[in-house]
mmCIF file of C-alpha atoms in Angstrom:
data_model
loop_
_atom_site.group_PDB
_atom_site.id
_atom_site.type_symbol
_atom_site.label_atom_id
_atom_site.label_comp_id
_atom_site.label_asym_id
_atom_site.label_seq_id
_atom_site.Cartn_x
_atom_site.Cartn_y
_atom_site.Cartn_z
ATOM 1 C CA MET E 28 177.405 140.188 174.626
ATOM 2 C CA LEU E 29 180.771 139.144 173.259
ATOM 3 C CA ALA E 30 182.696 141.471 171.010
ATOM 4 C CA GLU E 31 183.590 139.948 167.667
ATOM 5 C CA LYS E 32 187.091 140.379 166.286
ATOM 6 C CA MET E 33 187.383 141.548 162.730
ATOM 7 C CA ILE E 34 189.822 139.330 160.878
ATOM 8 C CA PRO E 35 191.082 140.867 157.648
ATOM 9 C CA ASP E 36 190.608 138.840 154.482
ATOM 10 C CA PRO E 37 194.061 137.665 153.316
ATOM 11 C CA ASP E 38 192.968 137.626 149.667
ATOM 12 C CA PRO E 39 190.462 140.402 149.075
ATOM 13 C CA ASP E 40 188.567 139.933 145.827
ATOM 14 C CA PRO E 41 188.482 143.204 143.897
ATOM 15 C CA ASP E 42 185.718 141.950 141.561
ATOM 16 C CA PRO E 43 182.708 140.593 143.503
ATOM 17 C CA ALA E 44 180.609 140.104 140.334
ATOM 18 C CA PRO E 45 181.584 136.441 139.733
ATOM 19 C CA ALA E 46 180.227 135.578 143.169
ATOM 20 C CA LEU E 47 176.805 136.688 141.922
ATOM 21 C CA ALA E 48 176.801 134.155 139.094
ATOM 22 C CA MET E 49 174.346 131.346 139.659
ATOM 23 C CA PRO E 50 174.820 127.738 138.529
ATOM 24 C CA ALA E 51 172.225 126.474 136.059
ATOM 25 C CA ASP E 52 170.463 124.206 138.578
ATOM 26 C CA GLU E 53 170.121 127.026 141.078
ATOM 27 C CA ALA E 54 168.833 129.333 138.345
ATOM 28 C CA VAL E 55 166.049 126.878 137.545
ATOM 29 C CA CYS E 56 165.225 126.557 141.243
ATOM 30 C CA ALA E 57 165.188 130.339 141.575
ATOM 31 C CA ASN E 58 162.891 130.498 138.581
ATOM 32 C CA ALA E 59 160.620 127.894 140.164
ATOM 33 C CA ALA E 60 160.547 129.958 143.333
ATOM 34 C CA THR E 61 158.669 132.629 141.400
ATOM 35 C CA TYR E 62 155.715 130.251 141.298
ATOM 36 C CA THR E 63 155.396 130.195 145.065
ATOM 37 C CA SER E 64 152.807 132.396 146.644
ATOM 38 C CA THR E 65 153.922 135.455 148.551
ATOM 39 C CA HIS E 66 152.376 134.324 151.817
ATOM 40 C CA VAL E 67 153.659 131.573 154.048
ATOM 41 C CA ILE E 68 151.472 128.488 153.972
ATOM 42 C CA GLY E 69 151.045 125.997 156.747
ATOM 43 C CA ARG E 70 152.626 122.559 156.849
ATOM 44 C CA ALA E 71 149.321 120.814 156.048
ATOM 45 C CA ALA E 72 148.718 123.022 153.011
ATOM 46 C CA GLN E 73 152.283 122.457 151.852
ATOM 47 C CA MET E 74 151.790 118.691 152.072
ATOM 48 C CA ALA E 75 148.454 118.950 150.237
ATOM 49 C CA TYR E 76 150.070 120.926 147.385
ATOM 50 C CA ARG E 77 152.943 118.463 147.238
ATOM 51 C CA THR E 78 150.530 115.500 147.133
ATOM 52 C CA LEU E 79 148.503 117.176 144.378
ATOM 53 C CA GLY E 80 151.754 117.779 142.505
ATOM 54 C CA PHE E 81 152.738 114.112 142.668
ATOM 55 C CA VAL E 82 149.271 112.924 141.622
ATOM 56 C CA CYS E 83 149.266 115.288 138.634
ATOM 57 C CA LEU E 84 152.828 114.348 137.734
ATOM 58 C CA GLY E 85 151.824 110.665 137.758
ATOM 59 C CA LEU E 86 148.887 111.449 135.469
ATOM 60 C CA ALA E 87 151.184 113.470 133.178
ATOM 61 C CA ILE E 88 153.627 110.558 132.949
ATOM 62 C CA ALA E 89 150.731 108.202 132.217
ATOM 63 C CA GLY E 90 149.540 110.647 129.559
ATOM 64 C CA VAL E 91 152.833 110.277 127.720
ATOM 65 C CA VAL E 92 152.172 106.584 127.083
ATOM 66 C CA LEU E 93 148.361 106.306 127.184
ATOM 67 C CA PRO E 94 146.434 107.558 124.164
ATOM 68 C CA GLY E 95 143.585 109.880 125.042
ATOM 69 C CA LEU E 96 145.052 111.034 128.360
ATOM 70 C CA PRO E 97 146.601 114.477 127.956
ATOM 71 C CA ALA E 98 150.020 114.938 129.530
ATOM 72 C CA THR E 99 150.523 118.701 129.249
ATOM 73 C CA PRO E 100 147.597 119.938 131.391
ATOM 74 C CA PHE E 101 148.624 117.582 134.185
ATOM 75 C CA ALA E 102 152.264 118.688 133.881
ATOM 76 C CA LEU E 103 151.156 122.335 134.109
ATOM 77 C CA LEU E 104 149.034 121.573 137.145
ATOM 78 C CA SER E 105 151.879 119.641 138.791
ATOM 79 C CA VAL E 106 154.292 122.573 138.334
ATOM 80 C CA TRP E 107 151.689 124.941 139.800
ATOM 81 C CA ALA E 108 151.110 122.670 142.819
ATOM 82 C CA PHE E 109 154.817 121.953 143.322
ATOM 83 C CA GLY E 110 155.496 125.688 143.097
ATOM 84 C CA ARG E 111 153.465 126.095 146.273
ATOM 85 C CA GLY E 112 154.444 122.907 148.048
ATOM 86 C CA SER E 113 157.929 122.026 146.796
ATOM 87 C CA PRO E 114 159.775 124.478 144.488
ATOM 88 C CA GLU E 115 162.564 121.918 144.056
ATOM 89 C CA TRP E 116 160.146 119.488 142.398
ATOM 90 C CA ALA E 117 158.698 122.296 140.267
ATOM 91 C CA ALA E 118 162.200 122.971 138.947
ATOM 92 C CA ARG E 119 162.768 119.266 138.387
ATOM 93 C CA VAL E 120 159.601 118.918 136.281
ATOM 94 C CA GLN E 121 160.574 122.017 134.280
ATOM 95 C CA ARG E 122 163.991 120.496 133.516
ATOM 96 C CA ASP E 123 162.449 117.261 132.224
ATOM 97 C CA PRO E 124 163.206 116.771 128.507
ATOM 98 C CA ARG E 125 159.605 115.720 127.729
ATOM 99 C CA PHE E 126 157.711 118.356 129.684
ATOM 100 C CA GLY E 127 160.227 121.205 129.917
ATOM 101 C CA PRO E 128 159.968 122.716 126.412
ATOM 102 C CA THR E 129 156.160 122.642 126.413
ATOM 103 C CA LEU E 130 156.000 124.162 129.893
ATOM 104 C CA ARG E 131 158.452 126.914 128.915
ATOM 105 C CA ASN E 132 156.449 127.724 125.768
ATOM 106 C CA TRP E 133 153.277 127.999 127.821
ATOM 107 C CA ARG E 134 154.865 130.067 130.594
ATOM 108 C CA GLU E 135 156.696 132.488 128.301
ATOM 109 C CA ARG E 136 154.245 132.911 125.404
ATOM 110 C CA ARG E 137 151.096 130.977 126.335
ATOM 111 C CA ALA E 138 151.845 128.903 123.222
ATOM 112 C CA VAL E 139 150.472 125.431 122.471
ATOM 113 C CA PRO E 140 152.012 123.072 119.888
ATOM 114 C CA VAL E 141 149.918 122.614 116.731
ATOM 115 C CA LYS E 142 149.951 118.837 117.203
ATOM 116 C CA ALA E 143 148.516 119.233 120.710
ATOM 117 C CA LYS E 144 145.787 121.560 119.416
ATOM 118 C CA CYS E 145 144.801 119.080 116.710
ATOM 119 C CA LEU E 146 144.774 116.152 119.126
ATOM 120 C CA ALA E 147 142.740 118.055 121.708
ATOM 121 C CA VAL E 148 140.116 119.321 119.273
ATOM 122 C CA GLY E 149 139.906 115.907 117.602
ATOM 123 C CA SER E 150 139.489 114.175 120.951
ATOM 124 C CA MET E 151 136.744 116.592 121.958
ATOM 125 C CA ALA E 152 134.921 116.043 118.657
ATOM 126 C CA LEU E 153 135.201 112.267 118.997
ATOM 127 C CA SER E 154 133.971 112.393 122.602
ATOM 128 C CA TYR E 155 130.986 114.498 121.592
ATOM 129 C CA ALA E 156 130.193 112.147 118.686
ATOM 130 C CA LEU E 157 130.263 109.153 121.043
ATOM 131 C CA LEU E 158 128.007 111.001 123.452
ATOM 132 C CA PHE E 159 125.596 111.842 120.626
ATOM 133 C CA VAL E 160 125.522 108.258 119.265
ATOM 134 C CA SER E 161 124.966 106.841 122.750
ATOM 135 C CA GLY E 162 121.659 108.729 122.970
ATOM 136 C CA ALA E 163 122.478 111.241 125.707
ATOM 137 C CA PRO E 164 119.685 113.629 126.734
ATOM 138 C CA ALA E 165 119.362 116.858 124.751
ATOM 139 C CA LEU E 166 120.209 119.046 127.766
ATOM 140 C CA ALA E 167 123.450 117.125 128.323
ATOM 141 C CA LEU E 168 124.345 117.381 124.634
ATOM 142 C CA TRP E 169 123.764 121.152 124.577
ATOM 143 C CA THR E 170 125.625 121.778 127.836
ATOM 144 C CA ILE E 171 128.614 119.602 126.991
ATOM 145 C CA GLY E 172 128.657 120.889 123.410
ATOM 146 C CA LEU E 173 128.793 124.493 124.639
ATOM 147 C CA ILE E 174 131.626 123.692 127.050
ATOM 148 C CA LEU E 175 133.610 121.854 124.361
ATOM 149 C CA VAL E 176 133.166 124.705 121.863
ATOM 150 C CA CYS E 177 134.398 127.222 124.465
ATOM 151 C CA VAL E 178 137.428 125.094 125.360
ATOM 152 C CA ALA E 179 138.265 124.422 121.704
ATOM 153 C CA SER E 180 137.910 128.128 120.853
ATOM 154 C CA TYR E 181 140.246 129.097 123.662
ATOM 155 C CA LEU E 182 142.786 126.460 122.655
ATOM 156 C CA VAL E 183 142.757 127.291 118.947
ATOM 157 C CA THR E 184 143.235 131.025 119.605
ATOM 158 C CA ARG E 185 146.445 130.459 121.613
ATOM 159 C CA PRO E 186 149.707 131.093 119.742
ATOM 160 C CA SER E 187 151.266 128.018 118.159
ATOM 161 C CA ALA E 188 154.567 126.702 119.442
#
């Protein structure tokens, strides 16, 4: 084993605190790292999470322009998947000007914008009405109706953003 020579620092820094400061991009990445699980996952699982993240991100982007396709749930799912497969992409989605504020509101306060609540409940009601008019079987109507009422109740009871 070789002995290492200690070379004195020619300009010792008396205040090490500034070295602890983190640039904004790294802070977001560090925040995204909190979404990763505490155990180490295998390469195949990491690729599966990353693939799921990209699929959900694509659906979220499509939801921004397509009426009836919700963007926020897919953005939330993409951040969750990227948090396990690629924390850098999780941070990137969270920095996005379209998705970032909504994701932060959900993460910090579990808050949903009033407009999103109205659109979601309205879409569920319209879907159920179409199902009813199309002559769906009674069991399907009761089952789907119960699910939609539960989802709408959960959504409406969340704090508003």
